[in-house]
Tab-separated table of C-alpha atoms and ligand atoms in Angstrom:
chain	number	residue	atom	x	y	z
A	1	UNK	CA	-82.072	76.109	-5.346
A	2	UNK	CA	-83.537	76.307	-1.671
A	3	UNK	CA	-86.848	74.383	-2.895
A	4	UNK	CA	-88.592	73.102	-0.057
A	5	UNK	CA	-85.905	74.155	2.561
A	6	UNK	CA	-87.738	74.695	5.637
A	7	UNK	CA	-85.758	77.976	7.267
A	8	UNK	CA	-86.564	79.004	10.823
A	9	UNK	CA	-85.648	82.867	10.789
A	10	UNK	CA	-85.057	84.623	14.128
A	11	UNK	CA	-84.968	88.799	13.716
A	12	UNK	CA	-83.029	90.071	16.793
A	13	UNK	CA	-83.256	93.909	17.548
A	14	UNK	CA	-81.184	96.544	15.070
A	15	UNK	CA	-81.231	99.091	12.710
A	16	UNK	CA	-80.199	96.109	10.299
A	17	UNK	CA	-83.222	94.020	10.944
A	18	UNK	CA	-85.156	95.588	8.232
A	19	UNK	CA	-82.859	94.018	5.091
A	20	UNK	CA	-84.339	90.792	7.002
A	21	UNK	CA	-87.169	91.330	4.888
A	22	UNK	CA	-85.171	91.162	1.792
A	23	UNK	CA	-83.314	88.015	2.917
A	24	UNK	CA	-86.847	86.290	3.626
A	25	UNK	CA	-87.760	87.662	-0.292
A	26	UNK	CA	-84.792	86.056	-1.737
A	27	UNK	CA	-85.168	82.742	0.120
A	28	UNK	CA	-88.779	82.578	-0.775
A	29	UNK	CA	-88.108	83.245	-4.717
A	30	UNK	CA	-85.844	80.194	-4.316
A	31	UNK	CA	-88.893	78.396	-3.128
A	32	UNK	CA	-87.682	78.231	0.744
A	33	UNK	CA	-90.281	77.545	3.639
A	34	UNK	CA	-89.855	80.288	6.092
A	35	UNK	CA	-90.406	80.965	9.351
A	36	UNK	CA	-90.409	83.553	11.193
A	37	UNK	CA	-89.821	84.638	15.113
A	38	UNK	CA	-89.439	88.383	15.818
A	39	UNK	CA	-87.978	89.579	19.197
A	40	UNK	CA	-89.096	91.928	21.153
A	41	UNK	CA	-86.386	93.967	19.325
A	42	UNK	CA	-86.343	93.087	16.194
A	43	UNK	CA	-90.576	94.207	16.698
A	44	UNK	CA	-89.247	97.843	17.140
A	45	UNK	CA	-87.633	97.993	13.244
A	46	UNK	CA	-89.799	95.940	11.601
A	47	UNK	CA	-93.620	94.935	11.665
A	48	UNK	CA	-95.278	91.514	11.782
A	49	UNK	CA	-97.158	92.211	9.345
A	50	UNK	CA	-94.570	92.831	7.221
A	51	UNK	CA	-92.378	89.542	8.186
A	52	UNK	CA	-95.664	87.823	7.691
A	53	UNK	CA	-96.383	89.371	3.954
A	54	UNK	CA	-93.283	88.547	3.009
A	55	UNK	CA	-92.934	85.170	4.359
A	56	UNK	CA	-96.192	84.116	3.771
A	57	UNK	CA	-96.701	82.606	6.862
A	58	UNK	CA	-97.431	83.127	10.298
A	59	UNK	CA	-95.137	85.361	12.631
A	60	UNK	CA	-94.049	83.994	16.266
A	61	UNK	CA	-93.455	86.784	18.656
A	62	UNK	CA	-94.180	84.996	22.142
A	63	UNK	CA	-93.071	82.555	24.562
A	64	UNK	CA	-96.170	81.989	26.668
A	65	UNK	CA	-98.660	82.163	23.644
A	66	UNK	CA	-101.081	79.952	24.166
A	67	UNK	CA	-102.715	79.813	20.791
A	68	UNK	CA	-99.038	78.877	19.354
A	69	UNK	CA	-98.282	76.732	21.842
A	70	UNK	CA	-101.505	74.576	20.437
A	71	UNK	CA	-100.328	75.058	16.955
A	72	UNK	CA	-96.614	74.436	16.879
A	73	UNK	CA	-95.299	74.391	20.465
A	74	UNK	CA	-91.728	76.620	20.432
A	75	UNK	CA	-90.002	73.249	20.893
A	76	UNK	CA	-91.224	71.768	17.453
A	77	UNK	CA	-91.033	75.401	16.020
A	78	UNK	CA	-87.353	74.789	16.583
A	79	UNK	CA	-87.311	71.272	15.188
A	80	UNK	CA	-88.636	71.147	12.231
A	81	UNK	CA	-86.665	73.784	10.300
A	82	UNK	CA	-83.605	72.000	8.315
A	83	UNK	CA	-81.789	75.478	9.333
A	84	UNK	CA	-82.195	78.238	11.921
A	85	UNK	CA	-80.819	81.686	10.546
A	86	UNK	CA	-80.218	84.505	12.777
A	87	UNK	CA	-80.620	87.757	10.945
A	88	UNK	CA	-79.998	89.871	12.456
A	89	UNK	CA	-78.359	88.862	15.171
A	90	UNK	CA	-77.472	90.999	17.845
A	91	UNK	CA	-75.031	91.025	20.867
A	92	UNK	CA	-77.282	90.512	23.250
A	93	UNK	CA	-78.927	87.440	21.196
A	94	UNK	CA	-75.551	86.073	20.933
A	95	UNK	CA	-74.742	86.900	24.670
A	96	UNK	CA	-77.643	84.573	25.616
A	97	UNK	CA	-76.810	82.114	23.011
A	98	UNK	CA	-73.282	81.649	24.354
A	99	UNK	CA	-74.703	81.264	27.937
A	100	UNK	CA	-77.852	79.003	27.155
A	101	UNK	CA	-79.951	81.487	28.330
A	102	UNK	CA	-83.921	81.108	27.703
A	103	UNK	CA	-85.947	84.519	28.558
A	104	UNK	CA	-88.070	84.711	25.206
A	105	UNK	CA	-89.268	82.975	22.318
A	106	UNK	CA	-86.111	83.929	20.180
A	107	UNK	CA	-83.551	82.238	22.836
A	108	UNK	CA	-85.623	79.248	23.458
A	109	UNK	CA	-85.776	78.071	20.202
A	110	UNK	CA	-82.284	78.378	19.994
A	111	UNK	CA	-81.630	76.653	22.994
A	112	UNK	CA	-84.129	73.955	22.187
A	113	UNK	CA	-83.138	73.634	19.029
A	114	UNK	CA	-81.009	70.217	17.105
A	115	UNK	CA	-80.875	71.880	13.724
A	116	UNK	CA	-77.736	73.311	12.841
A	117	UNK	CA	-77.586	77.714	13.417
A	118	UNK	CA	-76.180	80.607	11.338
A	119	UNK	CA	-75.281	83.606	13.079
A	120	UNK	CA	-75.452	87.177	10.733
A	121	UNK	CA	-74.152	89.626	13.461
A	122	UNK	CA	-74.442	93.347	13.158
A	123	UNK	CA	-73.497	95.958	16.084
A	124	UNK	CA	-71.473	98.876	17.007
A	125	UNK	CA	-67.767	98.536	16.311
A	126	UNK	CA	-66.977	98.511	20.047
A	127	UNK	CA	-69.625	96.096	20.662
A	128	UNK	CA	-68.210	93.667	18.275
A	129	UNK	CA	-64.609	94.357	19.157
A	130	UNK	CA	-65.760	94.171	22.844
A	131	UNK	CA	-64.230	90.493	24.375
A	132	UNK	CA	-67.495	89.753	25.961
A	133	UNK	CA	-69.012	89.278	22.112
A	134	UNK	CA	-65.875	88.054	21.005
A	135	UNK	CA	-65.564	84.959	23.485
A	136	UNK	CA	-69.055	84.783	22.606
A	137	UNK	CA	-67.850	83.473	19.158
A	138	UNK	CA	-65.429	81.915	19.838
A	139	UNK	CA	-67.356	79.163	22.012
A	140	UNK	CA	-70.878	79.238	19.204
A	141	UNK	CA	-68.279	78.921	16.046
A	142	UNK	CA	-66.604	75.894	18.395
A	143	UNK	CA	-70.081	74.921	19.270
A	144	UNK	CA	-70.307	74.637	15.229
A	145	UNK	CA	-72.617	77.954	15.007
A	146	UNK	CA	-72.075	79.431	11.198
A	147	UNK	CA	-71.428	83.048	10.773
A	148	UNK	CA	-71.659	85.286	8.128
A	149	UNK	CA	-70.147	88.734	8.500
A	150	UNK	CA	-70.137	90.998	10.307
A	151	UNK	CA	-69.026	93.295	7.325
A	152	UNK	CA	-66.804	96.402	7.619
A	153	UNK	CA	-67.952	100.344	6.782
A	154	UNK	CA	-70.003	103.184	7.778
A	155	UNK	CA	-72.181	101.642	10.588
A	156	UNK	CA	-75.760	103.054	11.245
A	157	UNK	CA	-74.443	104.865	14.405
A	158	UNK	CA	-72.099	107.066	12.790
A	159	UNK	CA	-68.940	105.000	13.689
A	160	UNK	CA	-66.651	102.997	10.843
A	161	UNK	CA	-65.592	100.265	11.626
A	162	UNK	CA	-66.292	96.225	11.495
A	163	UNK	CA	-70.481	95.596	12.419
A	164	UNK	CA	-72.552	95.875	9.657
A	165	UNK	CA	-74.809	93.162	8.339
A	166	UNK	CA	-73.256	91.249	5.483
A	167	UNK	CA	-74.996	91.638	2.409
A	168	UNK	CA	-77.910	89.974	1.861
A	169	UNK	CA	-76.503	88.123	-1.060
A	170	UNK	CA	-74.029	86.866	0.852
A	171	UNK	CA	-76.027	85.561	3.462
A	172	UNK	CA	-78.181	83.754	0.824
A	173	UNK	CA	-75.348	81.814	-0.875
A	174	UNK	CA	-74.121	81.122	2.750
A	175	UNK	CA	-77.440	79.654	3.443
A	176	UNK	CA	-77.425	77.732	-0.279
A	177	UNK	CA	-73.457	77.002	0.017
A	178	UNK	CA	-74.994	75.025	3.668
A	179	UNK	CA	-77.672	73.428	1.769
A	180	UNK	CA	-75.181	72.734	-1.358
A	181	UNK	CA	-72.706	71.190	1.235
A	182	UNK	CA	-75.663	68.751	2.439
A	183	UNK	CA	-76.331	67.219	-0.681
A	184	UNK	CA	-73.254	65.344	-0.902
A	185	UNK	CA	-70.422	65.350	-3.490
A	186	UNK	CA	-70.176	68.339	-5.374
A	187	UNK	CA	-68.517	68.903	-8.994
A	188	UNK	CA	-65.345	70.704	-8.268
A	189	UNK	CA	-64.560	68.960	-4.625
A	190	UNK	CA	-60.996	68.939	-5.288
A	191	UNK	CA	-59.960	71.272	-7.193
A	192	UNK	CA	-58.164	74.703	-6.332
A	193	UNK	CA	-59.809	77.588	-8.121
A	194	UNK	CA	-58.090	80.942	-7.774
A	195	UNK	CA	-60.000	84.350	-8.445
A	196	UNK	CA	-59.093	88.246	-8.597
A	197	UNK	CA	-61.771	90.369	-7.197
A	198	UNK	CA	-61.858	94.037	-6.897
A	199	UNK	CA	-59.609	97.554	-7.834
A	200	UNK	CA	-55.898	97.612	-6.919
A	201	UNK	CA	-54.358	100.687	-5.436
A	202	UNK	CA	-51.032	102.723	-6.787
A	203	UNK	CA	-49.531	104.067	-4.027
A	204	UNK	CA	-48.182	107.663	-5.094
A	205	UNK	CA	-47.109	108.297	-1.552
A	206	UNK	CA	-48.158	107.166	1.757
A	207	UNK	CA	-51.484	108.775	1.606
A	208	UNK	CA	-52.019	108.940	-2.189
A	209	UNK	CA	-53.001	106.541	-4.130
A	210	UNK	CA	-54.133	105.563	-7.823
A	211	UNK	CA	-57.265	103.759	-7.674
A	212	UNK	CA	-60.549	102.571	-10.058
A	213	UNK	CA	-64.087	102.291	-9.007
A	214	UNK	CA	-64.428	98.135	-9.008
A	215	UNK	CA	-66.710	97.102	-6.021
A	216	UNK	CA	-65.336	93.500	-6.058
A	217	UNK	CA	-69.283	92.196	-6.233
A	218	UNK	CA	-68.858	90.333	-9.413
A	219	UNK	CA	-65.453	88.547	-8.188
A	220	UNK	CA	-66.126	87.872	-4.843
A	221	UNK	CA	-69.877	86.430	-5.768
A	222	UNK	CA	-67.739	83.763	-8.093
A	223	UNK	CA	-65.252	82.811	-5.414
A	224	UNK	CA	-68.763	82.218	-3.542
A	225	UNK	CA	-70.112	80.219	-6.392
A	226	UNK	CA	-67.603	77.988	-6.888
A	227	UNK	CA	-66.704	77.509	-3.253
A	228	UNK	CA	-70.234	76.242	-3.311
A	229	UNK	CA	-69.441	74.297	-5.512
A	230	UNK	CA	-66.945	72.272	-3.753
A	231	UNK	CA	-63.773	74.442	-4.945
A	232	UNK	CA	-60.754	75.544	-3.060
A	233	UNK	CA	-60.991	78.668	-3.579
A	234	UNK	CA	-58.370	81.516	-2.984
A	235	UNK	CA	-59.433	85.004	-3.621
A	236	UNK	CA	-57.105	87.688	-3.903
A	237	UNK	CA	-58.775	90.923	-3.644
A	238	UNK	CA	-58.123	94.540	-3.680
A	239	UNK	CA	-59.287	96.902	-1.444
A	240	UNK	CA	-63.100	96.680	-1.049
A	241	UNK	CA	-65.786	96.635	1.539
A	242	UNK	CA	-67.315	93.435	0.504
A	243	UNK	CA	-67.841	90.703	3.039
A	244	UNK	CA	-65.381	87.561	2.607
A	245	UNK	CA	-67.474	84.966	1.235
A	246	UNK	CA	-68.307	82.068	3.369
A	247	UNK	CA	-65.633	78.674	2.798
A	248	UNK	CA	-63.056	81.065	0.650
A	249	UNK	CA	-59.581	81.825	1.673
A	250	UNK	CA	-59.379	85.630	1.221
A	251	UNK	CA	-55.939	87.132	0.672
A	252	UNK	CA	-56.150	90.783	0.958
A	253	UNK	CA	-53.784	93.019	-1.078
A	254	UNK	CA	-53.421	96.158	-2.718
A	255	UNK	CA	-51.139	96.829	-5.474
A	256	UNK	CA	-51.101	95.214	-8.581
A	257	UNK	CA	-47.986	93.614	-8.097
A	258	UNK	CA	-48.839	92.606	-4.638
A	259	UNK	CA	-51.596	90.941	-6.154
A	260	UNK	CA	-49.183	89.220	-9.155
A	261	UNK	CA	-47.165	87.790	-6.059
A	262	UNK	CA	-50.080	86.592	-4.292
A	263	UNK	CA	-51.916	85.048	-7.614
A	264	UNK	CA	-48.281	83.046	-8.256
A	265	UNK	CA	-47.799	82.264	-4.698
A	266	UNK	CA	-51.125	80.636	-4.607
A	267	UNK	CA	-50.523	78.294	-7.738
A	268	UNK	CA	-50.929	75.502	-8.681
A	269	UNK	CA	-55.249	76.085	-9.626
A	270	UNK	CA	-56.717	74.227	-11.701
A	271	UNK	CA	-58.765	77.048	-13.077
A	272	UNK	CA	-58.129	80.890	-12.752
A	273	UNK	CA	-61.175	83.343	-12.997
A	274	UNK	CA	-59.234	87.060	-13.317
A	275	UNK	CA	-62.116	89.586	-12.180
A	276	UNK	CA	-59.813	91.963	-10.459
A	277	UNK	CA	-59.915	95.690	-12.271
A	278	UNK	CA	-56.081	95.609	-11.839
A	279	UNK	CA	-54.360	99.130	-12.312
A	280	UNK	CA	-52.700	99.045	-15.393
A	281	UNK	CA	-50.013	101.544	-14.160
A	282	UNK	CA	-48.694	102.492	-11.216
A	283	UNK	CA	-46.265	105.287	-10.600
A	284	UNK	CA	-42.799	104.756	-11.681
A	285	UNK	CA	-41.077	106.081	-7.915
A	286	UNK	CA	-43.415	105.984	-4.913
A	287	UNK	CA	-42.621	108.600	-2.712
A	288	UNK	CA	-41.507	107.501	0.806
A	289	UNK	CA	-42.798	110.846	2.131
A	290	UNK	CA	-45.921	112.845	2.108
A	291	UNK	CA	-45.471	114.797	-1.107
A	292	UNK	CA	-45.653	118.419	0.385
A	293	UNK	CA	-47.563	121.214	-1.963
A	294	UNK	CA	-44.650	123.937	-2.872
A	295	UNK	CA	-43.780	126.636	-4.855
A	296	UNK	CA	-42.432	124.374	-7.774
A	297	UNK	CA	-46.013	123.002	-8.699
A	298	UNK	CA	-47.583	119.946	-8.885
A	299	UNK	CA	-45.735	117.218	-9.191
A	300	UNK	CA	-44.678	115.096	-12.150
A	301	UNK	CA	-45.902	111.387	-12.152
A	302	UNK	CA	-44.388	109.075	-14.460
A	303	UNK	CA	-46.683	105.853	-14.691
A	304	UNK	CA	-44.824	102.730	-15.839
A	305	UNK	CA	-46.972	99.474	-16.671
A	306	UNK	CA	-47.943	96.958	-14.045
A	307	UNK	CA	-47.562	93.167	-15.191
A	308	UNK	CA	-50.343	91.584	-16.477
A	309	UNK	CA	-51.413	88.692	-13.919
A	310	UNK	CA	-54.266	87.287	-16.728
A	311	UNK	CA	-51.530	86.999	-19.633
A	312	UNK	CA	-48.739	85.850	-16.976
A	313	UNK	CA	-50.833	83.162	-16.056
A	314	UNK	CA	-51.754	82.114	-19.414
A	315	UNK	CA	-48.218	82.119	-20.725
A	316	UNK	CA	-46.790	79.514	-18.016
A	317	UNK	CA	-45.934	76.067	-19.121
A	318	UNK	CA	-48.558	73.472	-20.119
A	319	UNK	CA	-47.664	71.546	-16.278
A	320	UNK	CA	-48.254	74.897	-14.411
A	321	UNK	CA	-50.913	76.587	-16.183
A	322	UNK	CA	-54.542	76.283	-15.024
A	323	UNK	CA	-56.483	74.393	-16.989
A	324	UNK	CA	-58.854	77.031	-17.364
A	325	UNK	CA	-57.906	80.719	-17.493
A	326	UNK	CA	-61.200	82.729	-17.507
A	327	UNK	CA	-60.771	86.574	-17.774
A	328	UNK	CA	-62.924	89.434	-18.357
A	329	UNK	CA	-63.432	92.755	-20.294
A	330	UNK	CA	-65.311	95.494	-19.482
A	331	UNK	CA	-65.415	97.731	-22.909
A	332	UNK	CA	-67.971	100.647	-23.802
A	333	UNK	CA	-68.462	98.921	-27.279
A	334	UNK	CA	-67.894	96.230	-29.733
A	335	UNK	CA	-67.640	94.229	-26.466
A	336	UNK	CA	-67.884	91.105	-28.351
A	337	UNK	CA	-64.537	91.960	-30.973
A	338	UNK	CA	-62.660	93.532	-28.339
A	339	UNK	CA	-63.181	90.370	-26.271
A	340	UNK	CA	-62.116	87.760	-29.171
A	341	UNK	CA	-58.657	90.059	-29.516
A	342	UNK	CA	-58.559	90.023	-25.571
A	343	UNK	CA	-58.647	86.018	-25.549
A	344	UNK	CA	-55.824	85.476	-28.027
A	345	UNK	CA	-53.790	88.762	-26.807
A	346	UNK	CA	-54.164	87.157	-22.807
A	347	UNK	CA	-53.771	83.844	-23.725
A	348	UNK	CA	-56.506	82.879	-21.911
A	349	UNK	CA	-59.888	80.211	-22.528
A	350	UNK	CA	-62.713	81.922	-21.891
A	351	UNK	CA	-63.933	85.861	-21.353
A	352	UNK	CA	-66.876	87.283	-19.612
A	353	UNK	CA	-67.182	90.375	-21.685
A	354	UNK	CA	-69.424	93.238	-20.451
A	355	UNK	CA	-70.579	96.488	-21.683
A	356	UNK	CA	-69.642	99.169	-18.925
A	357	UNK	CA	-70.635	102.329	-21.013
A	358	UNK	CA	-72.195	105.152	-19.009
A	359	UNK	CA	-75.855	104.303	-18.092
A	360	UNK	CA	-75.582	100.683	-17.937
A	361	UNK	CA	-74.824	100.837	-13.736
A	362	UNK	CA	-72.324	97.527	-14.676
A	363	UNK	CA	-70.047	99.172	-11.929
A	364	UNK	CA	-70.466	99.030	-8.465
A	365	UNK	CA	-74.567	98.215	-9.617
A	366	UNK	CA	-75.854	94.841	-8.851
A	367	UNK	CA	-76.844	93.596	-12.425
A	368	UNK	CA	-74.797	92.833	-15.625
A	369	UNK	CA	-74.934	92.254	-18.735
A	370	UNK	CA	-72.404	89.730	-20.409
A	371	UNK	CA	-71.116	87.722	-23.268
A	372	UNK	CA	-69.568	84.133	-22.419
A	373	UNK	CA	-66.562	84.355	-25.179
A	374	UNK	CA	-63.837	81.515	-26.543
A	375	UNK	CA	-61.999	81.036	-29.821
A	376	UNK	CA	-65.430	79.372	-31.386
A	377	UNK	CA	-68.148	79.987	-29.440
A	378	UNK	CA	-70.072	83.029	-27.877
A	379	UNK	CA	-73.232	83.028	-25.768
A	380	UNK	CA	-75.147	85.734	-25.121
A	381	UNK	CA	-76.609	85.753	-21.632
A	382	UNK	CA	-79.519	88.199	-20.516
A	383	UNK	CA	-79.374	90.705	-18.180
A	384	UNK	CA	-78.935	89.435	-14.288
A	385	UNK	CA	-77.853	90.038	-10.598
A	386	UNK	CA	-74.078	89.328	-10.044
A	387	UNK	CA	-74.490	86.585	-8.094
A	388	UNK	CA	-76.294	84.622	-10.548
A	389	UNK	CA	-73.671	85.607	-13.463
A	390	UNK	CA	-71.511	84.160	-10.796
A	391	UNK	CA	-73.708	80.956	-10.344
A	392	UNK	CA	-73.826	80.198	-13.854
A	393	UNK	CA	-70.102	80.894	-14.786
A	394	UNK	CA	-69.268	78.564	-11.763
A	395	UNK	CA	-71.573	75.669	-13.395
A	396	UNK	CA	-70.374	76.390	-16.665
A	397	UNK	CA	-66.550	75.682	-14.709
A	398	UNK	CA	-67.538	72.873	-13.463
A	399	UNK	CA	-69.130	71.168	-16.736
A	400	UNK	CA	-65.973	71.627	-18.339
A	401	UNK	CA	-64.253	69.601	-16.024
A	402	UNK	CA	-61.109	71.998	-15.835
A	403	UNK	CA	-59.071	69.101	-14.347
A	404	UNK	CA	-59.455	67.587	-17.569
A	405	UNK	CA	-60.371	69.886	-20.599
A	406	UNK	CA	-60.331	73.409	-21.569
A	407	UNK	CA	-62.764	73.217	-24.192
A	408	UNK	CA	-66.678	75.381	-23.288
A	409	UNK	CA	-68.675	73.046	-24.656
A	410	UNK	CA	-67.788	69.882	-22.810
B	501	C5P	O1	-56.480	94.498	-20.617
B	501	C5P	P1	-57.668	94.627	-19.749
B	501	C5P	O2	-57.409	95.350	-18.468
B	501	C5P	O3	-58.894	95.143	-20.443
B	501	C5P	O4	-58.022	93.107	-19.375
B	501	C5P	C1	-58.952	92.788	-18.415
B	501	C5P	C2	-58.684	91.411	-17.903
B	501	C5P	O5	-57.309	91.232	-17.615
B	501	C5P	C3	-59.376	91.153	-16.602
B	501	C5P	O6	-59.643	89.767	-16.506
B	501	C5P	C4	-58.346	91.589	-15.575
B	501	C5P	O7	-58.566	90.969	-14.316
B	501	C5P	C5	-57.075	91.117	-16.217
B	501	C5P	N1	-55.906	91.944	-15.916
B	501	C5P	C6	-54.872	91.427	-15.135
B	501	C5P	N2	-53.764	92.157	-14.880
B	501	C5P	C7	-53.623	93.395	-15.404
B	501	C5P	C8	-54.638	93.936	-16.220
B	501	C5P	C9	-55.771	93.175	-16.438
B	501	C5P	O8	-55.017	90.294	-14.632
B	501	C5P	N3	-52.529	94.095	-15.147
């Protein structure tokens, strides 16, 4: 998808800088040109040699080298990438960004560049927060810098909080949604897609809660996908600690019915992918109060069902209903029958039906297995990363045109 891109990497200083290496991996098996200049910093985490394995090509490190200033002065270094990616990047690098300053290679060919930059920040909580980095951003992003991340989590120095790198999947499709965006039309410009990522939470009481182990990766890589691919895209997600994706409009909830509202609210969609593991009960009466350990025991919860968001969008009239209602099924056998029943029961087009049975790492894991199901067709894909389940389901979207058919194999 990236063949032939010509990438200028720059690796800033941080603890981060080593999943640079598996960014420059996954943008050369998409047959992307890349470059690389290490700072100073980014020198202390990972090696040259390394960047240069990986990249398969020649590693700058300094300003006033005179055998790369013969070979590809730091000016043309700059010029002739179609993209400069900043991974990581870190506040300091952004610091001298913001205020055109030009001490090392790194900063040089940033100032010196006319290509357009993406930013992947990663630092301490408070050095994010801080409203030094903050105005930073504000003046690259109006300067028309991209940014991806920073995610939120356990940071490498101990502190939670917003700062780590986003994943390196994400930064990929940000740098193939840019490229994607390039090319010129794309197959679902106008249309509103609408997608369910991640668990819901039950509140029992204010600190309890019912929840399931979904990571969101599958969902939030489709809203991704078909984002790239020119979609609106709303994505209402549960609780999770995945980045947003780049060019989606993330609405963050947490209950089930929270997410109903929000799913309805955000209608009308042309096509609805339902990847959310929504609770399917919550607790009947959720205490206001702390429920307090006592002599009477443990307490009695009474679950009552939550609404079903895939079969309430499938059952609204033919003017309201998306087009295409996509939903899935994770089962731990006869996947295939259980998602044929699931299509009629749901009322729904399509289901991506996978096999989550202990051993197969479906959840929270990075690869799936699944089984593209309607009323007459199934298609048994092979075994691959989320993101390119999510790549294919998205092209498979927009071949059926879900503005005008609902049928797969248009
Ligand atoms: O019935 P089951 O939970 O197996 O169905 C899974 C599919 O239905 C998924 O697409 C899931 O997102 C959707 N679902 C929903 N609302 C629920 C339960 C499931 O949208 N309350």
């Amino acid at each position: 998808m990236l063949n032939g891109k010509r990438i200028l990497l720059i690796i800033a200083g941080g603890i981060a800088a080593y999943r640079s290496l598996d960014v420059i991996r996954r943008l050369r098996e998409r047959g992307a040109d890349v470059r690389c200049v290490l700072t100073k910093g980014g020198a202390q985490f990972v090696t040259p040699l390394s960047v240069a394995a990986l990249s398969e090509n020649k590693v700058y490190q300094d300003l006033f080298s005179l055998t790369d200033e013969a070979e590809m002065g730091h000016i043309r270094l700059s010029r002739e990438a179609d993209l400069v990616v900043v991974c990581p990047a870190s506040a300091d690098l952004l610091a001298k960004m913001a205020n055109g300053l030009a001490d090392d290679l790194a900063s040089t060919a940033l100032l010196a560049t006319d290509k357009p930059v993406m930013v992947c920040p990663t630092m301490n909580v408070m050095m994010w927060q801080h409203p030094a980095t903050q105005a930073n951003m504000v003046t690259l992003e109006a300067r028309g810098v991209l940014r991806v991340g920073p995610g939120a989590g356990n940071l490498a120095c101990g502190e939670i909080g917003t700062g780590r790198l986003a994943e390196v999947m994400d930064i990929v499709a940000a740098i193939e949604c840019f490229f994607a965006e390039q090319a010129g039309p794309k197959p679902l410009a106008g249309r509103h897609a609408l997608v369910t990522s991640g668990p819901t939470w039950e509140a029992i009481d204010p600190v309890r809660y019912i929840g399931n182990r979904s990571s969101g990766k599958q969902g939030h890589a489709i809203a991704a996908a078909l984002a790239g691919l020119g979609a609106r895209t709303t994505l209402v997600s549960g609780p999770t600690g995945m980045t947003d994706p780049a060019g989606v409009d993330v609405v963050r909830i947490e209950s089930a019915r929270q997410m109903y509202d929000a799913c309805h609210a955000a209608l009308p969609a042309d096509v609805a992918v339902c990847a959310a593991a929504v609770g399917d009960w919550r607790v009947e009466v959720d205490a206001q109060k702390k429920i307090k350990k006592g002599a009477g025991g443990p307490p009695a919860l009474t679950l009552v069902e939550n609404p079903d968001i895939l079969a309430s969008l499938g059952q609204l009239a033919a003017n309201a209903r998306p087009r295409l209602i996509i939903g899935f099924a994770a089962e731990t056998g006869d996947v295939v029958a259980y998602a044929r029943a699931k299509l009629e029961r749901k009322g729904c087009d399509w289901i991506v039906a996978n096999d989550v049975s202990p051993g197969t790492g479906t959840f929270g894991g990075d690869e799936n297995t699944v089984h593209l199901v309607s009323a007459d067709a199934v298609e048994n894909w092979p075994r691959m990363r989320k993101d390119e389940v999510a790549g294919r389901l998205a092209a498979r979207i927009a071949a059926a045109r879900p503005n005008t058919t609902r049928s797969m194999s248009e």
